[in-house]
CSV table of C-alpha atoms in Angstrom, one decimal:
chain,number,residue,atom,x,y,z
N,1,UNK,CA,58.7,202.0,83.5
N,2,UNK,CA,55.3,200.2,84.5
N,3,UNK,CA,53.6,201.5,87.5
N,4,UNK,CA,51.6,198.1,87.9
N,5,UNK,CA,53.1,194.9,88.6
N,6,UNK,CA,53.8,192.8,85.5
N,7,UNK,CA,51.6,189.9,87.3
N,8,UNK,CA,51.7,187.2,84.4
N,9,UNK,CA,55.2,186.9,84.3
N,10,UNK,CA,55.4,186.6,88.4
N,11,UNK,CA,52.8,184.1,88.3
N,12,UNK,CA,54.8,182.1,85.5
N,13,UNK,CA,58.6,182.7,87.6
N,14,UNK,CA,57.2,182.1,91.1
N,15,UNK,CA,54.1,178.7,90.2
N,16,UNK,CA,55.2,176.7,92.7
N,17,UNK,CA,55.5,179.3,95.3
N,18,UNK,CA,52.4,181.2,95.7
N,19,UNK,CA,52.9,182.3,98.7
N,20,UNK,CA,56.0,184.4,96.9
N,21,UNK,CA,53.5,186.1,95.1
N,22,UNK,CA,51.1,187.4,97.6
N,23,UNK,CA,54.1,188.5,99.3
N,24,UNK,CA,55.5,190.8,96.5
N,25,UNK,CA,51.7,191.4,96.4
N,26,UNK,CA,51.5,192.6,99.6
N,27,UNK,CA,55.4,194.2,99.7
N,28,UNK,CA,54.5,196.4,96.3
N,29,UNK,CA,53.2,199.5,97.5
N,30,UNK,CA,54.7,201.6,95.8
N,31,UNK,CA,56.2,202.8,92.6
N,32,UNK,CA,59.6,201.9,93.7
N,33,UNK,CA,59.1,198.5,94.6
N,34,UNK,CA,56.7,197.9,91.6
N,35,UNK,CA,59.5,198.9,89.3
N,36,UNK,CA,61.8,197.2,91.4
N,37,UNK,CA,59.9,193.9,91.4
N,38,UNK,CA,58.8,193.9,87.7
N,39,UNK,CA,63.2,194.2,86.8
N,40,UNK,CA,63.3,191.4,89.1
N,41,UNK,CA,60.6,189.3,87.2
N,42,UNK,CA,61.9,190.1,84.0
N,43,UNK,CA,65.6,189.2,84.6
N,44,UNK,CA,64.3,186.2,86.2
N,45,UNK,CA,62.7,185.1,83.2
N,46,UNK,CA,65.0,185.6,80.9
N,47,UNK,CA,67.6,183.5,82.5
N,48,UNK,CA,65.0,181.0,82.4
N,49,UNK,CA,64.3,181.1,79.0
N,50,UNK,CA,68.0,182.1,77.5
N,51,UNK,CA,70.6,180.7,80.1
N,52,UNK,CA,71.0,177.3,78.7
N,53,UNK,CA,68.2,176.4,81.5
N,54,UNK,CA,67.1,172.4,80.9
N,55,UNK,CA,63.9,172.0,78.6
N,56,UNK,CA,61.4,170.4,81.3
N,57,UNK,CA,61.9,173.8,83.4
N,58,UNK,CA,61.1,175.7,80.7
N,59,UNK,CA,58.1,174.1,80.0
N,60,UNK,CA,56.6,174.4,83.8
N,61,UNK,CA,57.4,178.0,83.1
N,62,UNK,CA,54.7,178.2,80.6
N,63,UNK,CA,52.1,176.5,83.1
N,64,UNK,CA,49.0,178.7,83.3
N,65,UNK,CA,47.9,179.9,86.7
N,66,UNK,CA,44.4,179.6,88.7
N,67,UNK,CA,42.1,183.1,89.2
N,68,UNK,CA,43.3,182.8,93.0
N,69,UNK,CA,47.0,182.9,91.9
N,70,UNK,CA,47.5,179.6,92.6
N,71,UNK,CA,49.1,177.1,89.7
N,72,UNK,CA,47.2,174.3,87.8
N,73,UNK,CA,47.6,170.6,88.2
N,74,UNK,CA,50.5,170.1,85.6
N,75,UNK,CA,49.2,167.0,83.3
N,76,UNK,CA,51.6,164.4,84.8
N,77,UNK,CA,54.3,162.5,81.6
N,78,UNK,CA,53.8,159.4,83.9
N,79,UNK,CA,57.3,159.5,85.0
N,80,UNK,CA,58.0,161.3,88.2
N,81,UNK,CA,62.0,161.3,87.8
N,82,UNK,CA,61.2,163.9,85.0
N,83,UNK,CA,59.9,166.4,87.5
N,84,UNK,CA,62.1,168.5,89.6
N,85,UNK,CA,62.1,167.4,93.6
N,86,UNK,CA,60.6,169.8,95.4
N,87,UNK,CA,61.3,168.7,99.0
N,88,UNK,CA,62.9,165.9,100.1
N,89,UNK,CA,63.8,164.2,103.3
N,90,UNK,CA,66.5,161.9,104.0
N,91,UNK,CA,66.4,158.7,106.1
N,92,UNK,CA,62.9,157.5,106.7
N,93,UNK,CA,62.4,153.9,107.4
N,94,UNK,CA,59.7,152.3,105.0
N,95,UNK,CA,58.4,149.0,105.8
N,96,UNK,CA,56.0,148.9,103.0
N,97,UNK,CA,56.3,147.3,100.0
N,98,UNK,CA,59.7,147.3,101.3
N,99,UNK,CA,61.3,147.7,104.4
N,100,UNK,CA,64.4,149.8,104.2
N,101,UNK,CA,65.8,153.4,104.7
N,102,UNK,CA,64.4,155.3,101.8
N,103,UNK,CA,64.5,158.9,100.8
N,104,UNK,CA,60.5,160.1,100.7
N,105,UNK,CA,61.1,162.7,97.5
N,106,UNK,CA,57.2,165.3,96.7
N,107,UNK,CA,57.2,166.1,93.6
N,108,UNK,CA,54.9,168.6,91.5
N,109,UNK,CA,52.7,165.2,90.8
N,110,UNK,CA,54.4,162.6,92.3
N,111,UNK,CA,55.4,161.3,95.8
N,112,UNK,CA,58.0,158.1,95.4
N,113,UNK,CA,61.2,157.3,97.8
N,114,UNK,CA,64.5,156.6,95.9
N,115,UNK,CA,68.1,155.4,97.7
N,116,UNK,CA,70.1,157.6,99.3
N,117,UNK,CA,72.8,159.2,96.8
N,118,UNK,CA,70.7,158.4,93.7
N,119,UNK,CA,68.0,160.4,91.6
N,120,UNK,CA,65.9,157.5,90.1
N,121,UNK,CA,62.4,156.4,92.1
N,122,UNK,CA,62.3,152.9,93.7
N,123,UNK,CA,59.8,150.5,91.3
N,124,UNK,CA,56.8,150.1,92.4
N,125,UNK,CA,57.2,152.9,95.4
N,126,UNK,CA,55.4,155.9,93.5
N,127,UNK,CA,52.7,157.7,93.5
N,128,UNK,CA,50.7,160.0,91.8
N,129,UNK,CA,49.1,162.7,94.1
N,130,UNK,CA,45.7,162.0,92.5
N,131,UNK,CA,45.8,158.7,93.0
N,132,UNK,CA,45.8,158.8,96.6
N,133,UNK,CA,42.7,157.8,98.2
N,134,UNK,CA,42.9,157.7,101.8
N,135,UNK,CA,45.9,159.1,104.3
N,136,UNK,CA,46.2,158.0,107.9
N,137,UNK,CA,49.0,159.2,110.9
N,138,UNK,CA,48.5,156.1,113.6
N,139,UNK,CA,50.9,155.4,116.6
N,140,UNK,CA,53.0,152.4,116.2
N,141,UNK,CA,52.2,149.4,118.5
N,142,UNK,CA,54.3,148.1,121.5
N,143,UNK,CA,57.6,150.4,120.8
N,144,UNK,CA,59.5,151.8,124.1
N,145,UNK,CA,59.9,155.1,121.9
N,146,UNK,CA,57.2,157.2,120.6
N,147,UNK,CA,56.8,156.3,116.5
N,148,UNK,CA,54.0,156.9,113.9
N,149,UNK,CA,53.1,155.5,111.1
N,150,UNK,CA,52.1,157.5,107.5
N,151,UNK,CA,50.2,154.9,105.2
N,152,UNK,CA,48.5,156.0,101.8
N,153,UNK,CA,46.5,154.5,99.9
N,154,UNK,CA,46.3,154.7,96.4
N,155,UNK,CA,42.8,153.9,94.8
N,156,UNK,CA,41.3,150.5,94.8
N,157,UNK,CA,44.1,149.4,97.2
N,158,UNK,CA,42.4,149.5,100.4
N,159,UNK,CA,40.2,146.5,99.9
N,160,UNK,CA,41.5,145.1,96.6
N,161,UNK,CA,39.5,143.1,94.5
N,162,UNK,CA,40.1,139.1,94.3
N,163,UNK,CA,39.3,139.3,90.0
N,164,UNK,CA,41.3,142.5,90.1
N,165,UNK,CA,44.5,142.4,92.2
N,166,UNK,CA,46.0,145.8,92.2
N,167,UNK,CA,49.1,146.6,90.8
N,168,UNK,CA,50.0,149.0,93.6
N,169,UNK,CA,50.7,148.3,97.3
N,170,UNK,CA,50.1,151.4,99.7
N,171,UNK,CA,53.5,153.1,101.2
N,172,UNK,CA,53.7,152.7,104.5
N,173,UNK,CA,56.6,154.8,106.4
N,174,UNK,CA,57.4,155.1,109.9
N,175,UNK,CA,58.7,158.6,111.5
N,176,UNK,CA,60.0,159.5,115.5
N,177,UNK,CA,58.3,162.0,117.4
N,178,UNK,CA,61.6,164.4,117.4
N,179,UNK,CA,61.9,167.0,114.7
N,180,UNK,CA,64.4,166.2,111.8
N,181,UNK,CA,68.1,167.0,112.3
N,182,UNK,CA,69.6,168.6,110.6
N,183,UNK,CA,70.8,167.9,106.9
N,184,UNK,CA,67.7,166.0,106.1
N,185,UNK,CA,65.4,168.5,104.7
N,186,UNK,CA,66.6,169.4,100.6
N,187,UNK,CA,64.5,170.8,98.0
N,188,UNK,CA,63.4,174.1,96.0
N,189,UNK,CA,61.3,174.1,98.9
N,190,UNK,CA,63.2,173.5,101.9
N,191,UNK,CA,63.2,177.0,102.9
N,192,UNK,CA,59.8,177.3,103.3
N,193,UNK,CA,59.6,173.4,104.9
N,194,UNK,CA,62.8,174.7,107.9
N,195,UNK,CA,59.3,177.0,109.2
N,196,UNK,CA,57.4,174.4,109.9
N,197,UNK,CA,60.0,171.4,110.6
N,198,UNK,CA,59.5,171.5,114.6
N,199,UNK,CA,58.3,167.8,114.1
N,200,UNK,CA,58.3,165.1,111.3
N,201,UNK,CA,54.4,165.2,111.8
N,202,UNK,CA,54.0,169.0,111.0
N,203,UNK,CA,56.5,168.8,108.2
N,204,UNK,CA,55.0,165.8,106.6
N,205,UNK,CA,51.6,167.5,107.5
N,206,UNK,CA,52.2,170.8,106.2
N,207,UNK,CA,53.8,169.1,102.9
N,208,UNK,CA,51.4,166.3,102.0
N,209,UNK,CA,48.6,168.8,102.5
N,210,UNK,CA,50.0,171.1,100.5
N,211,UNK,CA,50.4,168.7,97.5
N,212,UNK,CA,47.2,167.1,97.6
N,213,UNK,CA,45.7,170.6,97.3
N,214,UNK,CA,47.6,171.7,94.4
N,215,UNK,CA,46.8,168.3,92.7
N,216,UNK,CA,43.1,168.8,92.9
N,217,UNK,CA,42.6,165.7,95.7
N,218,UNK,CA,42.0,167.7,99.1
N,219,UNK,CA,42.2,164.6,101.7
N,220,UNK,CA,42.4,165.2,105.1
N,221,UNK,CA,45.6,163.2,107.5
N,222,UNK,CA,43.2,160.6,109.2
N,223,UNK,CA,44.3,160.0,113.0
N,224,UNK,CA,43.5,157.7,116.1
N,225,UNK,CA,41.5,159.7,118.9
N,226,UNK,CA,41.4,158.1,122.3
N,227,UNK,CA,38.3,159.8,123.0
N,228,UNK,CA,36.4,157.9,120.8
N,229,UNK,CA,37.6,154.6,120.7
N,230,UNK,CA,40.8,153.4,122.7
N,231,UNK,CA,41.5,149.7,123.7
N,232,UNK,CA,41.4,149.1,128.0
N,233,UNK,CA,44.6,146.5,128.1
N,234,UNK,CA,47.5,148.5,129.5
N,235,UNK,CA,50.1,148.8,127.5
N,236,UNK,CA,53.1,147.7,129.5
N,237,UNK,CA,56.2,149.3,127.5
N,238,UNK,CA,53.9,152.9,128.0
N,239,UNK,CA,51.5,152.1,130.8
N,240,UNK,CA,50.2,155.7,131.1
N,241,UNK,CA,49.1,156.0,127.6
N,242,UNK,CA,45.8,154.6,126.7
N,243,UNK,CA,46.3,152.3,123.5
N,244,UNK,CA,44.5,153.6,119.9
N,245,UNK,CA,44.7,149.6,118.7
N,246,UNK,CA,43.7,146.3,119.2
N,247,UNK,CA,45.7,143.4,118.6
N,248,UNK,CA,44.4,140.4,116.7
N,249,UNK,CA,45.0,138.1,114.1
N,250,UNK,CA,44.0,137.5,110.8
N,251,UNK,CA,44.7,133.8,109.4
N,252,UNK,CA,47.9,132.7,110.9
N,253,UNK,CA,49.7,136.5,111.0
N,254,UNK,CA,49.2,139.1,113.7
N,255,UNK,CA,48.3,142.4,112.9
N,256,UNK,CA,47.0,145.3,115.1
N,257,UNK,CA,43.3,146.8,114.5
N,258,UNK,CA,42.3,150.5,114.3
N,259,UNK,CA,38.8,151.7,114.8
N,260,UNK,CA,38.7,155.5,113.2
N,261,UNK,CA,36.2,157.8,112.4
N,262,UNK,CA,36.1,156.5,108.3
N,263,UNK,CA,36.5,153.1,108.9
N,264,UNK,CA,38.7,150.3,110.5
N,265,UNK,CA,42.3,149.4,109.5
N,266,UNK,CA,44.5,146.3,109.9
N,267,UNK,CA,47.8,146.5,109.7
N,268,UNK,CA,50.6,147.2,109.6
N,269,UNK,CA,51.9,143.8,107.9
N,270,UNK,CA,51.2,143.2,104.5
N,271,UNK,CA,48.7,142.9,103.3
N,272,UNK,CA,47.1,146.3,104.9
N,273,UNK,CA,43.6,146.6,104.6
N,274,UNK,CA,41.3,149.2,105.3
N,275,UNK,CA,37.6,148.9,105.5
N,276,UNK,CA,35.5,152.0,104.9
N,277,UNK,CA,32.4,152.7,106.9
N,278,UNK,CA,30.5,152.7,104.0
N,279,UNK,CA,31.3,149.6,102.4
N,280,UNK,CA,30.6,147.5,105.6
N,281,UNK,CA,27.5,145.2,105.4
N,282,UNK,CA,27.6,144.0,108.7
N,283,UNK,CA,29.7,142.9,111.8
N,284,UNK,CA,28.9,139.3,113.8
N,285,UNK,CA,31.1,137.8,116.4
N,286,UNK,CA,32.1,134.3,116.7
N,287,UNK,CA,34.0,131.8,118.9
N,288,UNK,CA,33.3,133.5,121.6
N,289,UNK,CA,35.2,132.4,124.3
N,290,UNK,CA,36.3,133.5,127.8
N,291,UNK,CA,39.4,134.9,127.3
N,292,UNK,CA,38.9,136.1,122.9
N,293,UNK,CA,36.4,136.6,120.8
N,294,UNK,CA,36.5,136.9,116.6
N,295,UNK,CA,35.4,139.4,114.6
N,296,UNK,CA,33.8,139.2,111.2
N,297,UNK,CA,33.2,142.0,108.6
N,298,UNK,CA,30.6,141.4,106.0
N,299,UNK,CA,31.9,143.8,102.9
N,300,UNK,CA,30.4,145.1,100.3
N,301,UNK,CA,32.2,144.2,97.1
N,302,UNK,CA,31.1,145.6,94.3
N,303,UNK,CA,30.7,145.1,90.8
N,304,UNK,CA,28.1,142.6,91.0
N,305,UNK,CA,30.0,140.4,92.9
N,306,UNK,CA,29.2,138.7,96.2
N,307,UNK,CA,29.7,140.2,99.4
N,308,UNK,CA,33.3,139.3,101.3
N,309,UNK,CA,33.8,138.1,104.7
N,310,UNK,CA,36.9,139.2,106.5
N,311,UNK,CA,38.0,137.2,109.8
N,312,UNK,CA,40.4,139.1,112.7
N,313,UNK,CA,40.3,136.8,115.6
N,314,UNK,CA,42.3,136.3,119.4
N,315,UNK,CA,40.7,139.6,119.9
N,316,UNK,CA,40.7,140.0,123.6
N,317,UNK,CA,37.4,140.1,125.7
N,318,UNK,CA,38.5,143.2,127.8
N,319,UNK,CA,38.1,145.2,124.2
N,320,UNK,CA,34.3,143.7,123.5
N,321,UNK,CA,32.6,146.8,124.7
N,322,UNK,CA,34.6,149.6,123.0
N,323,UNK,CA,33.9,147.8,119.4
N,324,UNK,CA,30.5,146.9,120.3
N,325,UNK,CA,30.2,150.7,121.3
N,326,UNK,CA,32.1,151.7,117.7
N,327,UNK,CA,29.6,149.9,115.8
N,328,UNK,CA,26.7,150.9,117.7
N,329,UNK,CA,28.0,154.6,117.5
N,330,UNK,CA,28.5,154.1,113.4
N,331,UNK,CA,25.3,152.2,113.2
N,332,UNK,CA,26.4,149.0,112.1
N,333,UNK,CA,24.5,145.9,111.4
N,334,UNK,CA,25.5,143.7,114.2
N,335,UNK,CA,24.4,139.9,112.6
N,336,UNK,CA,25.8,137.8,115.3
N,337,UNK,CA,22.3,136.3,115.9
N,338,UNK,CA,21.8,136.0,112.1
N,339,UNK,CA,20.4,133.0,111.3
N,340,UNK,CA,22.9,132.2,108.6
N,341,UNK,CA,25.4,132.6,111.2
N,342,UNK,CA,23.8,130.3,113.5
N,343,UNK,CA,24.1,127.6,110.9
N,344,UNK,CA,27.8,128.3,110.3
N,345,UNK,CA,28.7,127.6,114.5
N,346,UNK,CA,27.7,124.1,113.8
N,347,UNK,CA,30.6,121.3,114.1
N,348,UNK,CA,32.2,120.4,110.6
N,349,UNK,CA,31.0,116.7,111.3
N,350,UNK,CA,26.7,117.3,111.9
N,351,UNK,CA,26.0,119.8,109.1
N,352,UNK,CA,24.7,117.0,107.1
N,353,UNK,CA,24.0,113.3,107.1
N,354,UNK,CA,26.5,111.0,106.8
N,355,UNK,CA,26.8,109.4,103.7
N,356,UNK,CA,25.9,106.1,103.0
N,357,UNK,CA,23.8,105.8,106.0
N,358,UNK,CA,19.7,105.1,105.5
N,359,UNK,CA,19.1,106.1,109.9
N,360,UNK,CA,20.6,109.7,108.6
N,361,UNK,CA,18.6,109.9,105.7
N,362,UNK,CA,15.4,109.2,107.4
N,363,UNK,CA,16.4,111.8,110.5
N,364,UNK,CA,16.7,114.6,107.3
N,365,UNK,CA,13.3,114.0,106.6
N,366,UNK,CA,11.7,113.7,110.3
N,367,UNK,CA,13.6,117.2,110.7
N,368,UNK,CA,15.9,116.1,114.1
N,369,UNK,CA,19.1,117.6,114.5
N,370,UNK,CA,22.3,115.8,113.9
N,371,UNK,CA,22.9,115.1,117.7
N,372,UNK,CA,19.3,113.5,118.2
N,373,UNK,CA,19.9,111.3,115.3
N,374,UNK,CA,22.5,110.1,116.4
N,375,UNK,CA,21.3,109.5,120.0
N,376,UNK,CA,18.9,107.7,118.1
N,377,UNK,CA,21.2,105.3,116.6
N,378,UNK,CA,23.1,104.5,119.5
N,379,UNK,CA,19.9,103.2,121.1
N,380,UNK,CA,19.0,101.5,118.0
N,381,UNK,CA,22.3,99.8,118.6
N,382,UNK,CA,22.1,99.0,121.9
N,383,UNK,CA,18.7,97.8,121.3
N,384,UNK,CA,19.9,95.5,118.8
N,385,UNK,CA,22.6,94.4,121.1
N,386,UNK,CA,20.5,93.3,123.5
N,387,UNK,CA,18.5,91.1,121.3
N,388,UNK,CA,21.2,89.3,119.9
N,389,UNK,CA,22.2,88.5,123.7
N,390,UNK,CA,18.8,87.3,124.2
N,391,UNK,CA,19.4,85.1,120.5
N,392,UNK,CA,22.6,84.0,121.8
N,393,UNK,CA,21.4,82.5,125.5
N,394,UNK,CA,18.3,80.8,123.6
N,395,UNK,CA,18.3,77.8,125.3
N,396,UNK,CA,17.3,75.5,121.9
N,397,UNK,CA,20.9,77.0,120.5
N,398,UNK,CA,22.3,74.0,122.5
N,399,UNK,CA,21.4,70.5,121.3
N,400,UNK,CA,23.1,68.8,124.4
N,401,UNK,CA,21.0,70.8,127.1
N,402,UNK,CA,17.7,69.4,127.0
N,403,UNK,CA,17.9,66.0,127.1
N,404,UNK,CA,14.7,65.6,129.5
N,405,UNK,CA,12.6,68.1,127.1
N,406,UNK,CA,14.2,65.2,124.5
N,407,UNK,CA,12.6,62.0,126.7
N,408,UNK,CA,9.3,64.1,127.3
N,409,UNK,CA,8.4,64.6,123.2
N,410,UNK,CA,9.5,60.5,122.7
N,411,UNK,CA,6.9,59.9,125.4
N,412,UNK,CA,4.1,61.2,123.4
N,413,UNK,CA,4.0,64.6,125.5
N,414,UNK,CA,2.4,66.7,123.2
N,415,UNK,CA,1.5,69.6,125.9
N,416,UNK,CA,5.2,70.5,126.8
N,417,UNK,CA,4.6,72.1,122.9
N,418,UNK,CA,3.2,75.1,125.2
N,419,UNK,CA,5.7,75.0,127.8
N,420,UNK,CA,8.4,77.9,128.4
N,421,UNK,CA,10.8,76.1,127.5
N,422,UNK,CA,9.5,75.5,124.0
N,423,UNK,CA,12.9,76.6,122.0
N,424,UNK,CA,14.5,73.4,123.5
N,425,UNK,CA,12.2,71.4,122.5
N,426,UNK,CA,11.9,73.1,118.6
N,427,UNK,CA,15.6,72.5,118.6
N,428,UNK,CA,15.6,68.7,119.0
N,429,UNK,CA,12.4,67.9,116.9
N,430,UNK,CA,14.0,70.0,114.8
N,431,UNK,CA,17.5,67.6,114.4
N,432,UNK,CA,15.5,64.6,114.9
N,433,UNK,CA,12.7,65.3,112.6
N,434,UNK,CA,9.7,65.3,114.8
N,435,UNK,CA,6.8,67.3,114.2
N,436,UNK,CA,5.8,68.3,117.7
N,437,UNK,CA,7.5,72.0,117.8
N,438,UNK,CA,6.5,72.7,114.7
N,439,UNK,CA,3.8,75.3,115.5
N,440,UNK,CA,6.7,76.8,117.6
N,441,UNK,CA,9.0,76.5,115.4
N,442,UNK,CA,7.6,78.6,112.6
N,443,UNK,CA,7.0,81.0,115.6
N,444,UNK,CA,10.6,81.5,116.2
N,445,UNK,CA,12.4,80.8,113.0
N,446,UNK,CA,13.3,84.5,112.2
N,447,UNK,CA,15.4,84.8,115.3
N,448,UNK,CA,16.4,81.6,116.2
N,449,UNK,CA,18.3,79.4,113.7
N,450,UNK,CA,19.4,75.7,115.0
N,451,UNK,CA,23.1,75.1,114.7
N,452,UNK,CA,24.3,71.7,112.7
N,453,UNK,CA,25.0,68.8,115.1
N,454,UNK,CA,28.8,68.5,114.5
N,455,UNK,CA,28.9,71.8,116.9
N,456,UNK,CA,31.7,70.9,119.2
N,457,UNK,CA,30.6,69.7,123.1
N,458,UNK,CA,31.3,73.0,125.3
N,459,UNK,CA,32.8,71.9,128.5
N,460,UNK,CA,31.0,70.1,131.6
N,461,UNK,CA,30.9,72.7,133.5
N,462,UNK,CA,29.2,74.9,130.9
N,463,UNK,CA,26.6,72.5,130.1
N,464,UNK,CA,26.5,72.0,134.1
N,465,UNK,CA,25.6,76.0,134.1
N,466,UNK,CA,23.4,76.0,131.4
N,467,UNK,CA,21.3,73.3,132.8
N,468,UNK,CA,21.5,74.9,135.9
N,469,UNK,CA,19.9,78.3,134.8
N,470,UNK,CA,17.5,76.4,132.3
N,471,UNK,CA,15.5,74.8,135.3
N,472,UNK,CA,13.7,77.1,137.2
N,473,UNK,CA,12.0,77.9,133.7
N,474,UNK,CA,9.8,74.9,133.2
N,475,UNK,CA,6.3,74.9,134.3
N,476,UNK,CA,3.3,73.1,134.0
N,477,UNK,CA,3.4,69.6,132.0
N,478,UNK,CA,7.2,70.4,131.5
N,479,UNK,CA,8.1,69.7,135.2
N,480,UNK,CA,5.7,66.6,135.0
N,481,UNK,CA,7.8,65.4,132.2
N,482,UNK,CA,11.7,66.4,132.9
N,483,UNK,CA,10.5,64.4,136.9
N,484,UNK,CA,10.6,61.0,134.5
N,485,UNK,CA,13.5,59.0,134.5
N,486,UNK,CA,15.9,60.2,131.5
N,487,UNK,CA,19.4,59.2,132.1
N,488,UNK,CA,19.2,56.3,129.3
N,489,UNK,CA,17.4,59.5,126.9
N,490,UNK,CA,20.5,61.8,128.0
N,491,UNK,CA,23.1,59.3,127.7
N,492,UNK,CA,21.6,58.6,124.0
N,493,UNK,CA,21.7,62.3,123.2
N,494,UNK,CA,25.2,62.8,124.6
N,495,UNK,CA,25.9,59.9,122.2
N,496,UNK,CA,24.5,61.5,119.2
N,497,UNK,CA,26.5,64.5,120.0
N,498,UNK,CA,29.7,62.5,120.5
């Protein structure tokens, strides 16, 4: 009978329970107890090797131990169903990747979900402990009863690459604030878990921390701290509780933003996004309205890819102060006033010149804004319309309205070429082939084009109105010419028009 504990055999037997080994070492304080523990260890060892146990259990017995008495992480075979379940918790509501009640199972190297009454893991809901990158414990918003979500992000899933999308999704499941019901906990570690099962939080925190550390991938479980960030919007269902989330939209999907100590999380619907602080290049505020605003987070993509922008819209203006404090406290860059961001605020129709428009191209060359160019075009169009109206109103455009002018031309009054009524004279001379208005015709030929003689006669009222409006125009020699009797000439001119 040996006087020392058989530490090697005890370590092989209780490889998954280092706490038992530690308890045996404390209790073995006499030769009798040491002998008893060695006999128990020898008996259990023989049962495992010679009692017809599965080969999987025999293989696990041979797993080496670390110097501190804890077992080394076994190299995973890649199949979670091959490993014995150390702990399982029934009736857990999973929302991502699937929305259904499952059993959450923990093995030496995996955590997975399985349907009640089965032993096979659900495809797509199996995660290796060594691959877990982030783990969160966050309250579920807009619930009358207090509930929390556990969120597990495997590696390369918090900000998925656009070129290489991940093959696995994060895990999200919900637990109430109460203690687990009797009979919901099972597995070889159920007795140890019973001591920490006052609430679902204490149970899962203990189990996750234990398994992650055993896998050499120790990560803290991150929770929201209302003292570091909280929303000022009051929750109608729980008015006395400060909300640690901000409601918003990403595209057409609603969700919640959590501003945490290590990054910003968007949940809890697909696709879940977590932006670590070290991946945030800058934050900008856009579409700032009286009630809401948008937040754009620019992230480092890595792998030579350009930075990506994630926009979260319809955030309440009341939460702007808290978000801005979070940005400043974590020394994040605010690019809301950057020139590139200002350019993006322009309306789509003002971002470039209109195609096919020479005026717009000329405006671009001058460097003016689109609004100034549009104003200049409008003023130019008004000026063109006024010029066109003046051309249409030209007295010389009506061949039958200036009979007196024809009379003056026929009587040899060459001085009428300098009168203010030269336009009418010019039109008449052009029709009759005269030469007295050639000079005025050369000056006005670009603006006034004579109409054919066969133009329909205007109504009498309109003709009289035009004659009346044109009388004050005549001055000097024109008035003397018009004082002559012109009845015959007018009749002759009207006769030609008919």
